[in-house]
PDB file of C-alpha atoms in Angstrom:
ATOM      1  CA  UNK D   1    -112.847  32.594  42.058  1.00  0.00           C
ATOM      2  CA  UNK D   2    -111.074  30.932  45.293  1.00  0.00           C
ATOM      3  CA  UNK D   3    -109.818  32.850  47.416  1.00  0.00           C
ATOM      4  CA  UNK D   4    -107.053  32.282  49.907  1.00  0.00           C
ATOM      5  CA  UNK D   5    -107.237  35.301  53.183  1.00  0.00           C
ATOM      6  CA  UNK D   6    -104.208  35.244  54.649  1.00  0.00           C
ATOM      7  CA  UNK D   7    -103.384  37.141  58.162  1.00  0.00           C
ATOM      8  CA  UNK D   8    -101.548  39.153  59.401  1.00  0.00           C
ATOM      9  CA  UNK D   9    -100.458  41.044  56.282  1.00  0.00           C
ATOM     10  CA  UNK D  10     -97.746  42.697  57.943  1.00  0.00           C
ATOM     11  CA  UNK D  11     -96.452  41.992  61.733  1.00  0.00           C
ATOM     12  CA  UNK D  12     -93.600  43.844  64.169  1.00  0.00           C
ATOM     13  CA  UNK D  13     -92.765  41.749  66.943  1.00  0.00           C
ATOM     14  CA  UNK D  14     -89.652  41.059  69.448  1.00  0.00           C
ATOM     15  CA  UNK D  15     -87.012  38.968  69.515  1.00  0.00           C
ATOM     16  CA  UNK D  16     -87.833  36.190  71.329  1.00  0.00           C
ATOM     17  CA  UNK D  17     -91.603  36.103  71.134  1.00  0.00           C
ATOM     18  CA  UNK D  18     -93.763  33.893  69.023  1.00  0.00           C
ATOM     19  CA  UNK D  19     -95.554  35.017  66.039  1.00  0.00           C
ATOM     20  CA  UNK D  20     -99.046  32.902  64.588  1.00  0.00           C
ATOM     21  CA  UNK D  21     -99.726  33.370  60.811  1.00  0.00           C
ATOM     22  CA  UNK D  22    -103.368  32.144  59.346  1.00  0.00           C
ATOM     23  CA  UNK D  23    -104.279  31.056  56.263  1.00  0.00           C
ATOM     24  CA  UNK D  24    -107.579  30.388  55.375  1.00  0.00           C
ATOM     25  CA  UNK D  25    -109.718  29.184  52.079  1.00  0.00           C
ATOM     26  CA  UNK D  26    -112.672  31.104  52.085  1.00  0.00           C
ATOM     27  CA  UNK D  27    -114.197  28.904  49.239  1.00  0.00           C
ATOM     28  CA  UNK D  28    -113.393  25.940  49.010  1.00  0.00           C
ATOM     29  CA  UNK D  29    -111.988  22.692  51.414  1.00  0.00           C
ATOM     30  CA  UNK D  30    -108.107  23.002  51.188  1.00  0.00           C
ATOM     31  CA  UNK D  31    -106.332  19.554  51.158  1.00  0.00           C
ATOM     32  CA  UNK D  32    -103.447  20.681  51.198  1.00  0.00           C
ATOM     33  CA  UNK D  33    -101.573  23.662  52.172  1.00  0.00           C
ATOM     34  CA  UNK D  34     -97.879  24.860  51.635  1.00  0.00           C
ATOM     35  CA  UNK D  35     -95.604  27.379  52.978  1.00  0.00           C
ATOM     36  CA  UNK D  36     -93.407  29.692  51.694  1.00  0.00           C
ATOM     37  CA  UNK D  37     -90.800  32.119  52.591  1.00  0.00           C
ATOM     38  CA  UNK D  38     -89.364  34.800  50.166  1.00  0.00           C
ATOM     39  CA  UNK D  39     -86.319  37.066  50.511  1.00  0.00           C
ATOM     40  CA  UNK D  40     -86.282  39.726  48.911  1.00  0.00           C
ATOM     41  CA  UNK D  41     -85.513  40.151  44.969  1.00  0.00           C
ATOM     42  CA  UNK D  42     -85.347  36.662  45.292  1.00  0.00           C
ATOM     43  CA  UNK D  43     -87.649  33.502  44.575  1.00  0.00           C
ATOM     44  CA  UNK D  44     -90.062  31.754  47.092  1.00  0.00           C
ATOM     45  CA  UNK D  45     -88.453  28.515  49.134  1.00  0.00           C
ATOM     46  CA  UNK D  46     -90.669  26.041  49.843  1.00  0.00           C
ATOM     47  CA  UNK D  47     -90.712  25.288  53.931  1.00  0.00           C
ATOM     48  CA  UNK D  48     -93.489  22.789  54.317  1.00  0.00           C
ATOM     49  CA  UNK D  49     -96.343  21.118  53.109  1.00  0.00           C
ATOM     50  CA  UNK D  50     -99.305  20.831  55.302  1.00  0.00           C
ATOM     51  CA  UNK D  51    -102.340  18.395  55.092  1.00  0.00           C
ATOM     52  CA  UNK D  52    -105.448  18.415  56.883  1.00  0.00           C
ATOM     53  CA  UNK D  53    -105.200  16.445  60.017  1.00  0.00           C
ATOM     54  CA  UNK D  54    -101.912  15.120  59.582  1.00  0.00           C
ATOM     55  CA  UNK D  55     -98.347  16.240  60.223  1.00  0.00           C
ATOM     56  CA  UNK D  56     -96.851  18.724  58.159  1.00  0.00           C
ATOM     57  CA  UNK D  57     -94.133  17.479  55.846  1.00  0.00           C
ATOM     58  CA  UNK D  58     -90.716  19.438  56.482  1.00  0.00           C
ATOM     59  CA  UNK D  59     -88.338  20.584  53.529  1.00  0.00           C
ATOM     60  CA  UNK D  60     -84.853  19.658  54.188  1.00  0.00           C
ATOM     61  CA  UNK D  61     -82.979  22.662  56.431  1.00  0.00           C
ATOM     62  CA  UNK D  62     -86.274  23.782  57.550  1.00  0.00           C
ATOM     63  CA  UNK D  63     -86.449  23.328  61.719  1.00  0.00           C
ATOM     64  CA  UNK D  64     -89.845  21.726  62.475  1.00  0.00           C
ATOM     65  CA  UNK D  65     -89.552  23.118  66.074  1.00  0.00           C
ATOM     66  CA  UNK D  66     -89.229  26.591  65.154  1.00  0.00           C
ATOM     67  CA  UNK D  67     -91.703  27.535  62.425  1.00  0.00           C
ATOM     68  CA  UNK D  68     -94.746  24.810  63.197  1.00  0.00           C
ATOM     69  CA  UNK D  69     -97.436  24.267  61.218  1.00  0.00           C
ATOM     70  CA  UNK D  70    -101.187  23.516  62.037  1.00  0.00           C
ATOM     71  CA  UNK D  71    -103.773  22.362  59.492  1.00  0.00           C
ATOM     72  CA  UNK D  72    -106.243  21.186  62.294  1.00  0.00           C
ATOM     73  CA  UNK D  73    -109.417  21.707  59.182  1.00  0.00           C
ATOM     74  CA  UNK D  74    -110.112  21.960  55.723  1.00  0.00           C
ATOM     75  CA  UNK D  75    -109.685  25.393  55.523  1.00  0.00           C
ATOM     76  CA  UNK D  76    -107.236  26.704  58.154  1.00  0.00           C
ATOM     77  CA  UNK D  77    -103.534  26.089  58.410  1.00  0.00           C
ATOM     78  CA  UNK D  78    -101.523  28.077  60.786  1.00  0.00           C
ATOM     79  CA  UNK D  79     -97.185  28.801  60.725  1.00  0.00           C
ATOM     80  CA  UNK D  80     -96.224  29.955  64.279  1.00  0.00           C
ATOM     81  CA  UNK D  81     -92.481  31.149  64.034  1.00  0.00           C
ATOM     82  CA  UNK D  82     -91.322  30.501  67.552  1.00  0.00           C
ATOM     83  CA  UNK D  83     -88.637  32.365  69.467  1.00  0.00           C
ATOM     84  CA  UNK D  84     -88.341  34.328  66.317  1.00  0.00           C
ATOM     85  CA  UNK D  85     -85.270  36.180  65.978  1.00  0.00           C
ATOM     86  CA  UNK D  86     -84.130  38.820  63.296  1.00  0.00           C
ATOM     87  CA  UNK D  87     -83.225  36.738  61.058  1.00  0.00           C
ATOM     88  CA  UNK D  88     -86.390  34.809  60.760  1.00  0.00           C
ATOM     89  CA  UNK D  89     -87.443  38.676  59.266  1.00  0.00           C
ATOM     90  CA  UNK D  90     -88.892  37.754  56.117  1.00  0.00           C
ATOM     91  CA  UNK D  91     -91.992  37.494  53.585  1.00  0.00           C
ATOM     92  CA  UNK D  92     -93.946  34.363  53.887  1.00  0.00           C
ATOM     93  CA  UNK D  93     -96.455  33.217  51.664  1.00  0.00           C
ATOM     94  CA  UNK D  94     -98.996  30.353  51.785  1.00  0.00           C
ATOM     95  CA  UNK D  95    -101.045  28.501  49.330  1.00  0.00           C
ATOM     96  CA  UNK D  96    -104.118  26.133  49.070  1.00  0.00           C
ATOM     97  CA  UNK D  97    -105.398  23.662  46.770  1.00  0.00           C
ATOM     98  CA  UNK D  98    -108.702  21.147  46.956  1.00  0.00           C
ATOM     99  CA  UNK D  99    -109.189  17.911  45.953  1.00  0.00           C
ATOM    100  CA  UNK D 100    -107.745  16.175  43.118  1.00  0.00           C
ATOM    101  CA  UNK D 101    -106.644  18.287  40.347  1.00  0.00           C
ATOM    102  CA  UNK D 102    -107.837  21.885  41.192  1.00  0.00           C
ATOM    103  CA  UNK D 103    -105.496  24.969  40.936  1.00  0.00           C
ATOM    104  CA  UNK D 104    -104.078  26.065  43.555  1.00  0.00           C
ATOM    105  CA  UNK D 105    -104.651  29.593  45.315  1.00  0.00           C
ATOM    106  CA  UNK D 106    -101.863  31.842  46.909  1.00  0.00           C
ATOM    107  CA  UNK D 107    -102.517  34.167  50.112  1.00  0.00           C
ATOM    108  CA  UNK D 108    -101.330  37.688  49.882  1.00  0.00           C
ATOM    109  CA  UNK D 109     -98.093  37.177  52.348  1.00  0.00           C
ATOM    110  CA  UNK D 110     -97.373  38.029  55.550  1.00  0.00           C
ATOM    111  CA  UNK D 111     -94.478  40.664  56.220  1.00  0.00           C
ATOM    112  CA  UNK D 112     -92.462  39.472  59.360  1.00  0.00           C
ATOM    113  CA  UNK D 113     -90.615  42.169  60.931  1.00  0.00           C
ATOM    114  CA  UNK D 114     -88.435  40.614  64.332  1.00  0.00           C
ATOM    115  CA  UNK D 115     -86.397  43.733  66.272  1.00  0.00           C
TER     116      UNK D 115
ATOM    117  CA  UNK E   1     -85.624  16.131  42.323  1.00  0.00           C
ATOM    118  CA  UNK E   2     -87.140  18.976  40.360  1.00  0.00           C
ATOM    119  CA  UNK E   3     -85.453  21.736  39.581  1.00  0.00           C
ATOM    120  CA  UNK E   4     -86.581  24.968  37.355  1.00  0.00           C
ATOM    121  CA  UNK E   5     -83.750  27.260  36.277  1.00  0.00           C
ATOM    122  CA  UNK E   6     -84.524  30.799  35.466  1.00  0.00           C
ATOM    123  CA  UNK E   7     -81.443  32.329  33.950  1.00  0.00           C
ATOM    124  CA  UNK E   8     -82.759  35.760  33.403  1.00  0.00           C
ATOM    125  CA  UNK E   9     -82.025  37.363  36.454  1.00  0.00           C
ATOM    126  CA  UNK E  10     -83.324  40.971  34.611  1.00  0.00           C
ATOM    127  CA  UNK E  11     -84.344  41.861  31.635  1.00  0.00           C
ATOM    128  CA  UNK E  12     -85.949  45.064  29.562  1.00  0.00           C
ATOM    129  CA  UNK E  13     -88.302  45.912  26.647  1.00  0.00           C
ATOM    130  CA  UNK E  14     -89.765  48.808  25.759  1.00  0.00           C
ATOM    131  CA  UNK E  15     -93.319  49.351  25.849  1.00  0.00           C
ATOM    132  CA  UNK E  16     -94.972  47.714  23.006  1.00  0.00           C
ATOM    133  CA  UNK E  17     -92.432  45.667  22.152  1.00  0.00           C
ATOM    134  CA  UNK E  18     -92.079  41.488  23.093  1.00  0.00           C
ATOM    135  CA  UNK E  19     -89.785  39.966  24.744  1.00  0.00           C
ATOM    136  CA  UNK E  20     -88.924  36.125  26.249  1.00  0.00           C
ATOM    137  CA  UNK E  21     -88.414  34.773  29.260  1.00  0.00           C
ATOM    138  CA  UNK E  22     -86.482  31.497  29.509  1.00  0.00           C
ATOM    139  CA  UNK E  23     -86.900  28.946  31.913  1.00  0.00           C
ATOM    140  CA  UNK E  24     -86.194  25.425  31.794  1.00  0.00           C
ATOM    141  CA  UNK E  25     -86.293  22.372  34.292  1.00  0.00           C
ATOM    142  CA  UNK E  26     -85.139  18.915  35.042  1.00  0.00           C
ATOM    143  CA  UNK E  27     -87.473  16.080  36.186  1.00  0.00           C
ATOM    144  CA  UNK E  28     -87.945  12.444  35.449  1.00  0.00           C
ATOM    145  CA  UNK E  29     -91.925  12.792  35.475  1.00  0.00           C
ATOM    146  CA  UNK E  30     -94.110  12.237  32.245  1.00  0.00           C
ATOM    147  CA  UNK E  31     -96.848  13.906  34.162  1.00  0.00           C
ATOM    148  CA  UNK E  32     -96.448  16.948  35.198  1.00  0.00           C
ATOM    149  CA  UNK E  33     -97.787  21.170  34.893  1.00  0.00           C
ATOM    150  CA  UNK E  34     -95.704  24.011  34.034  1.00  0.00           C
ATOM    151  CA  UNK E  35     -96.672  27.476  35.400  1.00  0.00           C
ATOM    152  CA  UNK E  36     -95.474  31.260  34.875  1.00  0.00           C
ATOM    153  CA  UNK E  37     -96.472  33.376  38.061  1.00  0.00           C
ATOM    154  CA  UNK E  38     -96.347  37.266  38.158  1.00  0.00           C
ATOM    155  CA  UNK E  39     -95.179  38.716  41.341  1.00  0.00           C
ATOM    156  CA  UNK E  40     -95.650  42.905  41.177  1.00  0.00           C
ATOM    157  CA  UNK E  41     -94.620  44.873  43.737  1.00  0.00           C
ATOM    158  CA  UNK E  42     -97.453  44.760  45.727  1.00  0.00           C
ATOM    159  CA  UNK E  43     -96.247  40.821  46.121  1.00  0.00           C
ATOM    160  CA  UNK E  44     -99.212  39.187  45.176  1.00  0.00           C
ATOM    161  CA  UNK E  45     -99.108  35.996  43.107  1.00  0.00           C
ATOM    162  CA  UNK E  46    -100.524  36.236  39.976  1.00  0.00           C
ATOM    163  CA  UNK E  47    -100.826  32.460  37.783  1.00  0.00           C
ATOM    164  CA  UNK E  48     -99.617  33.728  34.288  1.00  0.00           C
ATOM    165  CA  UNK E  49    -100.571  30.910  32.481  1.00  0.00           C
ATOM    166  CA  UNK E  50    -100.747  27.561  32.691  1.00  0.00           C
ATOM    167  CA  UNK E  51     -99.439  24.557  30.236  1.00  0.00           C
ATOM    168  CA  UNK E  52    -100.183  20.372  30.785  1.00  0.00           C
ATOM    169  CA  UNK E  53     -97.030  18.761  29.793  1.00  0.00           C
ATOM    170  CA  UNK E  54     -99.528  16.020  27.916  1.00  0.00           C
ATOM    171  CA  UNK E  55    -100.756  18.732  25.784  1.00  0.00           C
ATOM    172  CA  UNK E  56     -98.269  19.391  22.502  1.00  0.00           C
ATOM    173  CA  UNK E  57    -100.214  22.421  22.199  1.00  0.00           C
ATOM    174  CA  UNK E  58     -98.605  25.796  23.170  1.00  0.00           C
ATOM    175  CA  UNK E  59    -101.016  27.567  26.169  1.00  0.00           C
ATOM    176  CA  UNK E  60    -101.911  31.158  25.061  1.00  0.00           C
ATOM    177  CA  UNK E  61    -103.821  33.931  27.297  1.00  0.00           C
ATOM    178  CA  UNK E  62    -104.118  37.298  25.050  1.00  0.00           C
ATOM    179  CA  UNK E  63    -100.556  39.172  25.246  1.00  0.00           C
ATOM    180  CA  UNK E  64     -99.009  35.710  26.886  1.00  0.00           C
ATOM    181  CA  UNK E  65     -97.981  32.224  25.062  1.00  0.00           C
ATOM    182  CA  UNK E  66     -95.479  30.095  26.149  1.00  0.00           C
ATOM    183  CA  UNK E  67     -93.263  27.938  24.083  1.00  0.00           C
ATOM    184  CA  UNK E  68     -93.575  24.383  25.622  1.00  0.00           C
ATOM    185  CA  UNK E  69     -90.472  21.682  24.231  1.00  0.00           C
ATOM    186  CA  UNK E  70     -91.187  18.781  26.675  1.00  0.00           C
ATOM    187  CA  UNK E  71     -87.914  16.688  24.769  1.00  0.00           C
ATOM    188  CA  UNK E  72     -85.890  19.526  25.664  1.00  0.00           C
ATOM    189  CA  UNK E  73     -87.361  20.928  29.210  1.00  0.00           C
ATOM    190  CA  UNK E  74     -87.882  23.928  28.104  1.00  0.00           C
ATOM    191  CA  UNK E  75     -90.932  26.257  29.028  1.00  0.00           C
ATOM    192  CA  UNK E  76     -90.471  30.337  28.077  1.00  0.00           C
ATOM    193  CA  UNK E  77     -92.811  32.828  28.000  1.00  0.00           C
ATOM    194  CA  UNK E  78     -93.274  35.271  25.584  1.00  0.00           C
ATOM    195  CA  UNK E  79     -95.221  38.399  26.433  1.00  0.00           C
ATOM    196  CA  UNK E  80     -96.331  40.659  22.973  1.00  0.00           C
ATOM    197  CA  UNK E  81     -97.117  44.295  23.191  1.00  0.00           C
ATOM    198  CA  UNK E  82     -96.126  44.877  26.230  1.00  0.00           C
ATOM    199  CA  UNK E  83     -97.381  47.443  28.531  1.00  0.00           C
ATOM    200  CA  UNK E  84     -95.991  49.426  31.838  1.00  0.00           C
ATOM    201  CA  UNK E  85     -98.347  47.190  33.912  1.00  0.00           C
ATOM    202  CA  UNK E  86     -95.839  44.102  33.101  1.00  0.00           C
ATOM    203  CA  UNK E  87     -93.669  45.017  35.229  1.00  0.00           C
ATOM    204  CA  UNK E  88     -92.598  42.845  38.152  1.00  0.00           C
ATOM    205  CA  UNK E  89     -90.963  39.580  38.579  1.00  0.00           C
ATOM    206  CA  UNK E  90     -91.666  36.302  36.582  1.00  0.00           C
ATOM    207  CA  UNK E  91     -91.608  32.828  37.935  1.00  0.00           C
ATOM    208  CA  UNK E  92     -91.549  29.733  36.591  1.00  0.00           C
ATOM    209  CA  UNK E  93     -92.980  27.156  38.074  1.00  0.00           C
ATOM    210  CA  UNK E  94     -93.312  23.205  38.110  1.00  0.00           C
ATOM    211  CA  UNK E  95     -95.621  20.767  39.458  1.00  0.00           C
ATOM    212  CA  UNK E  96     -96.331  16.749  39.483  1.00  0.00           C
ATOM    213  CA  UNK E  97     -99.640  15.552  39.173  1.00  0.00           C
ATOM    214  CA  UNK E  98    -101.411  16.852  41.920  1.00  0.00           C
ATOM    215  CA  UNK E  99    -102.592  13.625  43.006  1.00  0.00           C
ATOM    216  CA  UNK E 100     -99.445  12.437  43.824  1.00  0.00           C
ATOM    217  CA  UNK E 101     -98.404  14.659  46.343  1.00  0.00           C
ATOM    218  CA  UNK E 102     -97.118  17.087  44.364  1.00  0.00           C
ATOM    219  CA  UNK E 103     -95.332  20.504  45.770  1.00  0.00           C
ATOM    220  CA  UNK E 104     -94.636  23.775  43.146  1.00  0.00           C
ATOM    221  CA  UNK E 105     -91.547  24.321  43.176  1.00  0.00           C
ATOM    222  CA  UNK E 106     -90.236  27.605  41.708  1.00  0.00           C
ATOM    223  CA  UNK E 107     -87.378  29.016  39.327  1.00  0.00           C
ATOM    224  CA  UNK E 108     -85.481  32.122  40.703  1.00  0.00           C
ATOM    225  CA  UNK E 109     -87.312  34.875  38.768  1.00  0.00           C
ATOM    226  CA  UNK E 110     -86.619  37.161  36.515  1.00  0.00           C
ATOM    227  CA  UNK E 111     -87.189  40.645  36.859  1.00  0.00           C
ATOM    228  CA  UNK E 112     -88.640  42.758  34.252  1.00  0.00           C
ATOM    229  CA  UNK E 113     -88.518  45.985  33.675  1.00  0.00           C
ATOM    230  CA  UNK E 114     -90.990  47.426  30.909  1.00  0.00           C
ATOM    231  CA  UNK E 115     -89.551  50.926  29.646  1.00  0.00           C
ATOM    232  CA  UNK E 116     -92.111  53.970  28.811  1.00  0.00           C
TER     233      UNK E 116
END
């Protein structure tokens, strides 16, 4: 089945540095790409939609300078959290889908730890 | 705006035994898909099931059926016989046509707990 790799799985890093989180689709040409972050015991919150070689579409509350998104192919998108700060800790998750009505395909999440 | 309300925040059953999980969700689509994910504790998503909202028909996949009323928004899922591995957080899930720019948006979970 598709598979979605996403990397790193888990990530330490210090306040005020920059953190770049990958997402690929190993199988298949992903249209479109979304973003989640998830606190825990609690549900995922949609931050942004990505699609290929466009910009990414922003969820209201979400700051487009601080956690960009890149979808520069068909099967990569990339959420840099910039300046991160504790509070950006969190789990994010991304997900994939192809063209027209296929399902779509969730990464495994990335762990964001900021100190 | 979608929404999907989850109201469950916890529940319980007992090994073997069923039990429901409610969700329901407000949209003023005709077109849409209705999901239940599984989230264990290892955090992966894992698609539950899946239902059409043009199909009257109730999905089912083995222990897992849902009970689709489109006039009423209502989508819960029952799991039968259940079984220690259930455990972990459920999910519901809705979706517009794909095709029309369509983003999943997500209920607030439930977490269950399935007791030895």
């Amino acid at each position: 089945g598709a598979v979605v790799s996403q990397h790193p799985s888990w990530v330490i890093c210090k306040s005020g540095t920059s953190v770049k989180i990958e997402c690929r689709s190993l199988d298949f040409q992903a249209t479109t790409m979304f973003w989640y972050r998830q606190f825990p015991k609690q549900s995922l919150m949609l931050m942004a939609t990505s699609n290929e070689g466009s910009k990414a579409t922003y969820e209201q509350g979400v700051e487009k300078d601080k956690f960009l998104i890149n979808h520069a192919s068909l099967t990569l998108s990339t959420l840099t959290v910039t300046s991160a700060h504790p509070e950006d800790s969190s789990f994010y998750i991304c997900s994939a889908r192809g063209q027209g009505d296929s399902p779509l395909h969730f990464g495994n999440g990335t762990r964001l730890t900021v100190t | 705006a979608q929404t999907v309300t989850q109201s469950q925040p916890e529940m319980s059953v007992q090994e073997a035994e069923t039990v429901t999980l409610s969700c329901t969700y407000d949209t003023s689509e005709n077109n849409y898909y209705l999901f239940w994910y599984k989230q264990p504790p290892s955090r992966q998503m894992i698609l539950v099931i899946r239902q059409e909202a043009y199909k009257q028909q109730n999905a089912t996949e083995n222990r897992f059926s849902v009970n689709f009323q489109k006039a009423a928004k209502s989508f819960s899922l029952k799991i039968s016989d259940s079984q220690l591995g259930d455990t972990a957080m459920y999910f519901c899930a809705f979706i517009k046509v794909y095709n029309q720019g369509g983003k999943l948006i997500f209920g607030q979970g439930t977490e269950l707990s399935v007791k030895p």
